[in-house]
Coordinates of C-alpha atoms in Angstrom, one line a residue:
X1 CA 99.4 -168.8 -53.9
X2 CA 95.8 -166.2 -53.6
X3 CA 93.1 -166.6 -55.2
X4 CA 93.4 -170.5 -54.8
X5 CA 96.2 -171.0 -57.6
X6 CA 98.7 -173.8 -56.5
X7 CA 101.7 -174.1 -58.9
X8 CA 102.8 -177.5 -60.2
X9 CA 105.1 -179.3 -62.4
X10 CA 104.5 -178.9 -66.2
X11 CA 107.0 -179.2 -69.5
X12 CA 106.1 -175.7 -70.4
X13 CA 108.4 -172.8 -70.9
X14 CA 107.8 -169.9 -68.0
X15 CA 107.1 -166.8 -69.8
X16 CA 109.6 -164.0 -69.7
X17 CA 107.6 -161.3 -70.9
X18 CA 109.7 -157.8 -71.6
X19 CA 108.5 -154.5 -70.5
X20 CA 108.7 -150.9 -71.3
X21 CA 109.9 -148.4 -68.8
X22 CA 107.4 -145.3 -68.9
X23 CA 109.0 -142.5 -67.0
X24 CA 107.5 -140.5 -64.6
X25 CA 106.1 -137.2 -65.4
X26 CA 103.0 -135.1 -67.0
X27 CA 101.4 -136.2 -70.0
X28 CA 98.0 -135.7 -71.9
X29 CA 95.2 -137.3 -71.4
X30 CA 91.4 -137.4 -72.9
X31 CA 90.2 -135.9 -76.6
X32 CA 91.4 -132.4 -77.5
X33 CA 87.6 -132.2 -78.5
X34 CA 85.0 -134.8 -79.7
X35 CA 82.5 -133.9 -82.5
X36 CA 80.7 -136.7 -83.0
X37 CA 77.4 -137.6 -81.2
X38 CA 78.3 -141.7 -80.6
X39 CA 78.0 -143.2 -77.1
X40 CA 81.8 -143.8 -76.8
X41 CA 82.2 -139.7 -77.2
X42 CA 79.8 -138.7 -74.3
X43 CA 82.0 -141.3 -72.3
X44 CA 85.0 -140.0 -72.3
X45 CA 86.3 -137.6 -69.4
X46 CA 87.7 -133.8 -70.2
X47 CA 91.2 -133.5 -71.8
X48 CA 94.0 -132.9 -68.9
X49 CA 97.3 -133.2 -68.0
X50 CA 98.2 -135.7 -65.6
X51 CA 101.1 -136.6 -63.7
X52 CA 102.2 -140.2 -62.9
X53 CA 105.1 -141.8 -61.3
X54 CA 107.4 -144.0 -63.2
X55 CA 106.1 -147.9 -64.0
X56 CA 106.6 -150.8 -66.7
X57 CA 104.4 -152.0 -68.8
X58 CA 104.5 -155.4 -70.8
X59 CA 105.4 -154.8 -74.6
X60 CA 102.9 -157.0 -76.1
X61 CA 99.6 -158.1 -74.9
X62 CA 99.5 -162.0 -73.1
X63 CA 99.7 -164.4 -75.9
X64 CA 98.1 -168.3 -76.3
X65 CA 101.6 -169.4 -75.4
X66 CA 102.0 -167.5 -72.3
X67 CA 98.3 -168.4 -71.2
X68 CA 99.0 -172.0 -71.8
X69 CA 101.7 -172.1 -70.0
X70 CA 99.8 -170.4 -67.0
X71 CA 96.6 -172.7 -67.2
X72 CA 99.1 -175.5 -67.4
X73 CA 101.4 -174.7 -64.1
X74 CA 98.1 -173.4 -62.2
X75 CA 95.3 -175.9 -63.0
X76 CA 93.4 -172.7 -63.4
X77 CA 89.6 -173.2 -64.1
X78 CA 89.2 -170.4 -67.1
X79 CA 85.4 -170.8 -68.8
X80 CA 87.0 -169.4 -71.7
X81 CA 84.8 -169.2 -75.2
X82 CA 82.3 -171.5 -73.3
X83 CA 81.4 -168.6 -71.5
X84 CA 77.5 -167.9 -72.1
X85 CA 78.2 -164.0 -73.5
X86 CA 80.9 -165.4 -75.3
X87 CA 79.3 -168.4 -76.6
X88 CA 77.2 -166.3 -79.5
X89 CA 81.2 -165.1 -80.8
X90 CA 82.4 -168.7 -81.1
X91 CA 82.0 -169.6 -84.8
X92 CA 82.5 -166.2 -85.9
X93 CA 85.8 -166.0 -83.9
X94 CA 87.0 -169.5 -85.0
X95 CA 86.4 -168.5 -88.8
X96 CA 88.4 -165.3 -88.2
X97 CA 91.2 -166.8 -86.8
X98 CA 91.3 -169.3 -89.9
X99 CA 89.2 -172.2 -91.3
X100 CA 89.3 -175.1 -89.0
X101 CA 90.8 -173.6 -86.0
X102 CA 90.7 -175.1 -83.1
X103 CA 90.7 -172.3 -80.1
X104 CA 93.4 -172.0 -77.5
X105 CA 95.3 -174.5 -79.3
X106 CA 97.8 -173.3 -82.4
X107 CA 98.0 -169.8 -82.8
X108 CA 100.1 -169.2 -80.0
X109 CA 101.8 -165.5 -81.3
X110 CA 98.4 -164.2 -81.1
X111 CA 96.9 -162.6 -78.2
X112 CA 94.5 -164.3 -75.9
X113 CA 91.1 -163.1 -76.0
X114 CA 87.8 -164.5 -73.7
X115 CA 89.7 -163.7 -70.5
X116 CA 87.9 -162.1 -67.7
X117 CA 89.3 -159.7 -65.9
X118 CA 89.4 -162.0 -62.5
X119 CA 91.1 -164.2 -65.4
X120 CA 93.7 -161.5 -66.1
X121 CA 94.3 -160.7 -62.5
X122 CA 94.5 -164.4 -61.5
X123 CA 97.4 -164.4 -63.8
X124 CA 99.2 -161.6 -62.8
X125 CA 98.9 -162.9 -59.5
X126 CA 100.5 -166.1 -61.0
X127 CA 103.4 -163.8 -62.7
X128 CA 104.4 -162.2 -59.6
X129 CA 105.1 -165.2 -58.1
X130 CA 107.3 -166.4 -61.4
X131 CA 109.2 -163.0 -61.7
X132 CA 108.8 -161.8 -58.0
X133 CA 107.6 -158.4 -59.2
X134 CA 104.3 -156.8 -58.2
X135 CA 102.4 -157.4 -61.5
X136 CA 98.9 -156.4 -61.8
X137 CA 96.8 -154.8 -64.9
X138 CA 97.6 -151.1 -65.7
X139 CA 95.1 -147.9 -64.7
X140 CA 93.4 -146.4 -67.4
X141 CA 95.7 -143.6 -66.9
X142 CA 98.8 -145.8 -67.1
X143 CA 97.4 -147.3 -70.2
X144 CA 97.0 -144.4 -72.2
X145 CA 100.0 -142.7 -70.9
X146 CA 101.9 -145.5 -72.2
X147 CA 100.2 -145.6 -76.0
X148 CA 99.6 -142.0 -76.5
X149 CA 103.0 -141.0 -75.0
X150 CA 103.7 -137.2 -73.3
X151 CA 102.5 -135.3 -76.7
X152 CA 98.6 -136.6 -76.6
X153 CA 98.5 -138.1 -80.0
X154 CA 95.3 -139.9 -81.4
X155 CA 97.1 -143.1 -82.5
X156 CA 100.7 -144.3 -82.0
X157 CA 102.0 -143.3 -85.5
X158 CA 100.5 -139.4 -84.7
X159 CA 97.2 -137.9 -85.9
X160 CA 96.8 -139.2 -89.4
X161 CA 94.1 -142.0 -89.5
X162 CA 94.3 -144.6 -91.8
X163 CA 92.5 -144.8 -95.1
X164 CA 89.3 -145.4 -95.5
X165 CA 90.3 -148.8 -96.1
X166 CA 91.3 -149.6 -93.0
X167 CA 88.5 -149.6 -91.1
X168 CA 89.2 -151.8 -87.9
X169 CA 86.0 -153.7 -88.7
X170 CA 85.3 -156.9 -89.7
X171 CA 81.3 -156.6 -91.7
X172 CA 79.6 -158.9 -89.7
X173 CA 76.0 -159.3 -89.7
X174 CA 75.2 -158.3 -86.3
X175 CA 74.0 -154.6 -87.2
X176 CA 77.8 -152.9 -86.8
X177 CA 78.0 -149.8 -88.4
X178 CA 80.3 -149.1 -91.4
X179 CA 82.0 -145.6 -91.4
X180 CA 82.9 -143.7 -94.4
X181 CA 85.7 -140.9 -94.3
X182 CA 86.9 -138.1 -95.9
X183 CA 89.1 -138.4 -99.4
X184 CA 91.0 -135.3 -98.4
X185 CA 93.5 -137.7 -96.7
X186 CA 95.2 -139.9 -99.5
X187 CA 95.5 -143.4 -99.3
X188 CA 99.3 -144.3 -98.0
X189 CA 100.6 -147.5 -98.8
X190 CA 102.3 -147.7 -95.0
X191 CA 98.9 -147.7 -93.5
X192 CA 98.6 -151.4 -94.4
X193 CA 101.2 -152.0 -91.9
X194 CA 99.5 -150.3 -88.9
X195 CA 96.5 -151.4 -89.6
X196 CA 93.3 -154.3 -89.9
X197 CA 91.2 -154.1 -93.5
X198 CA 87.6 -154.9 -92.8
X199 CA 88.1 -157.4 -95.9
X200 CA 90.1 -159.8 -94.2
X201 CA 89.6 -158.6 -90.3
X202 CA 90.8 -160.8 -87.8
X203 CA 93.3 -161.0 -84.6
X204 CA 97.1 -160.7 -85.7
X205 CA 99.8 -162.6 -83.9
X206 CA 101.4 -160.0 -81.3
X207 CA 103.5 -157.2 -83.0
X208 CA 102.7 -158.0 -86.8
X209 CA 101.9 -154.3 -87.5
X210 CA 105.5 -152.9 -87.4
X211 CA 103.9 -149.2 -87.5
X212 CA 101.2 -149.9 -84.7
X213 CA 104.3 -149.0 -82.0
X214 CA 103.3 -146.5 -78.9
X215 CA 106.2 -143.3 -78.5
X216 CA 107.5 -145.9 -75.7
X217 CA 107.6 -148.9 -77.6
X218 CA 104.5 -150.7 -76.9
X219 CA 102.8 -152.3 -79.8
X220 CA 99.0 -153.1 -80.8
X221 CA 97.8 -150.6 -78.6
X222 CA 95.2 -149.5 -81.2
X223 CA 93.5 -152.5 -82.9
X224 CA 93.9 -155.7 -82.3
X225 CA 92.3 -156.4 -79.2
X226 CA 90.7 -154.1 -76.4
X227 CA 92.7 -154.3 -72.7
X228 CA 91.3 -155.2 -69.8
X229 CA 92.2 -151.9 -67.2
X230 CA 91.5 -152.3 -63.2
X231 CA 89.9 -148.8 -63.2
X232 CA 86.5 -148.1 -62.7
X233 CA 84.6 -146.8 -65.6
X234 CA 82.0 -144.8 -63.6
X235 CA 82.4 -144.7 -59.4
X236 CA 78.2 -145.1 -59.9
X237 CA 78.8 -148.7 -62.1
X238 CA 81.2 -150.0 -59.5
X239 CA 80.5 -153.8 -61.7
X240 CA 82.0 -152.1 -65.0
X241 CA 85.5 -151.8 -65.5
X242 CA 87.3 -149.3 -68.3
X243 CA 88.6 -151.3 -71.5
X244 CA 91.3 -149.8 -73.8
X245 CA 92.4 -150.3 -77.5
X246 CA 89.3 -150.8 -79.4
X247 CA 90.0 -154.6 -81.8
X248 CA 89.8 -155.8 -84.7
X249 CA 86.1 -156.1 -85.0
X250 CA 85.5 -152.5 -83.9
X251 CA 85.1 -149.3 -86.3
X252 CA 88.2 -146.8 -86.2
X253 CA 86.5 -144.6 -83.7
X254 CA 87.2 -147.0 -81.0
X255 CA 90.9 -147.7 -81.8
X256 CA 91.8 -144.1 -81.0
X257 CA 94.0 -144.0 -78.1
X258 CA 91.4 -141.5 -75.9
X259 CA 88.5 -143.6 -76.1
X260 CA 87.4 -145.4 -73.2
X261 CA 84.9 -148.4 -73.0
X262 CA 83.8 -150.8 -70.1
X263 CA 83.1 -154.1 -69.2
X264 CA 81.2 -156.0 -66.4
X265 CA 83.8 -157.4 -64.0
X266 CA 80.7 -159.4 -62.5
X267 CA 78.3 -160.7 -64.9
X268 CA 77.3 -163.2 -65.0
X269 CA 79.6 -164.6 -62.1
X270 CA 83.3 -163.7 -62.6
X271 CA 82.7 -161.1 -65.5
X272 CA 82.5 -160.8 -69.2
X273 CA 84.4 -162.5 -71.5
X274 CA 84.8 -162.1 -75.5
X275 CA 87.2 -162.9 -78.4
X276 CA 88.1 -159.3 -78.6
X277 CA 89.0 -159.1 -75.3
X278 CA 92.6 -159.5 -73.5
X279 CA 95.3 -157.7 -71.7
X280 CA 98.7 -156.7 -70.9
X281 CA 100.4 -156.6 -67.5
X282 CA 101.9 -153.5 -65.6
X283 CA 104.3 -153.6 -62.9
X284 CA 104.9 -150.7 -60.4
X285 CA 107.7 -148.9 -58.6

């Protein structure tokens, strides 16, 4: 196989991962309009219609058990949480996946996170192989086409955010802002099940949030974790990469489907890695 990944024997259970069709066709993308004067607003491009061909895109985002499984068949030499940007995460990440936890093993419904994007790539490269289909990591387009749906909605649910409760953020003590919002909108006791509270913030095993489902059937598209994309943020950063999603230890500005952020593909020698950082695989006609 590329990229020097030779297959071998292992006891491991191939994954079979299921995918959404997205039909071809116009759809919405960007902000209607963005008010606020935060860094992730000034990023984002003008709102437009686009018009993509058809493609599938993997339900869930790759989970413990389905990265396992590839490191195990492939040999694969992944830095993981040792990673030196990483490395500052580690106990913060361990203690919000649960006390004692012992990182990639156990857990293995949840997503994996600390993957570059050479990482994610290397095992899509790896999937094709096992489901001989062209698999690769979505566009930024294709990503929010498949989470926002045709309509341009801010979250998958529709345009109601969640209660102030529910603030995608986990209060750590590393100078994250806390956001407070307006009481016009009324709490709603369903918002619990599309979203993280910052009182107990953490990753969720894969498709826990039965309302946190995309107009096509994808789930935690907003929260969760952000998604590695193989588009370029900026053709002047050519290194930095576009991110979707926003995660659990982000603010709810970031989880709304139009926001874009990025990530070095480079630094500091195959690219960034971080626990709220994973991905989801795309295949195209």
């Amino acid at each position: 196989m590329t990229d020097g990944i030779t297959l071998r024997p292992s006891s491991a259970v191939l994954p079979r991962p299921s995918f959404v069709h997205i039909p071809a066709g116009p759809f919405i993308y960007g902000p209607e309009e963005c008010y606020e004067r935060r860094a992730h607003c000034r990023a984002l491009r003008p709102r437009q219609t686009l018009d993509l061909p058809e493609f599938w895109l993997a339900q869930r985002p790759v989970t413990n058990r389905e990265w396992r499984c590839f490191l195990e068949q492939t040999g694969y030499a992944w830095a993981g949480q040792w990673h030196r940007v990483a490395r500052g995460w580690r106990g913060v990440f361990l203690r919000a996946y649960a006390p004692g936890a012992h990182y990639p093993d156990g857990h293995d419904d949840f997503p994996v996170v600390d993957v570059s994007q050479a990482d994610a790539l290397a095992y899509c490269a790896w999937l094709s192989e096992q489901l001989q289909r062209p698999c690769t990591l979505p566009s930024e387009e294709q990503w929010e086409k498949a989470a926002r749906g045709a309509d341009g909605r801010t979250y998958p649910w529709g345009e109601l955010p969640p209660r102030p409760e529910l603030q995608w953020q986990r209060r750590f003590p590393v100078g994250l802002e806390t956001y407070l919002y307006s009481l016009v909108v009324k709490p709603r006791r369903e918002w619990a099940r599309a979203g993280w509270y910052w009182r107990n913030g953490h990753p969720w095993p894969v498709g826990a949030r039965p309302e946190n489902v995309s107009p096509y059937g994808c789930v935690d598209m907003s929260g969760n974790i952000w998604e590695w994309t193989r588009s370029l943020y900026n053709p002047a950063l050519p290194d930095f990469h576009v991110v979707k999603g926003g995660s659990w230890g982000y603010s709810i500005h970031h989880v709304k489907l139009y926001v874009r952020s990025a990530c070095s593909v480079t630094i500091p020698s195959r690219g960034y890695r971080a626990p709220g950082t994973g991905f989801r695989v795309a295949i195209e006609h």
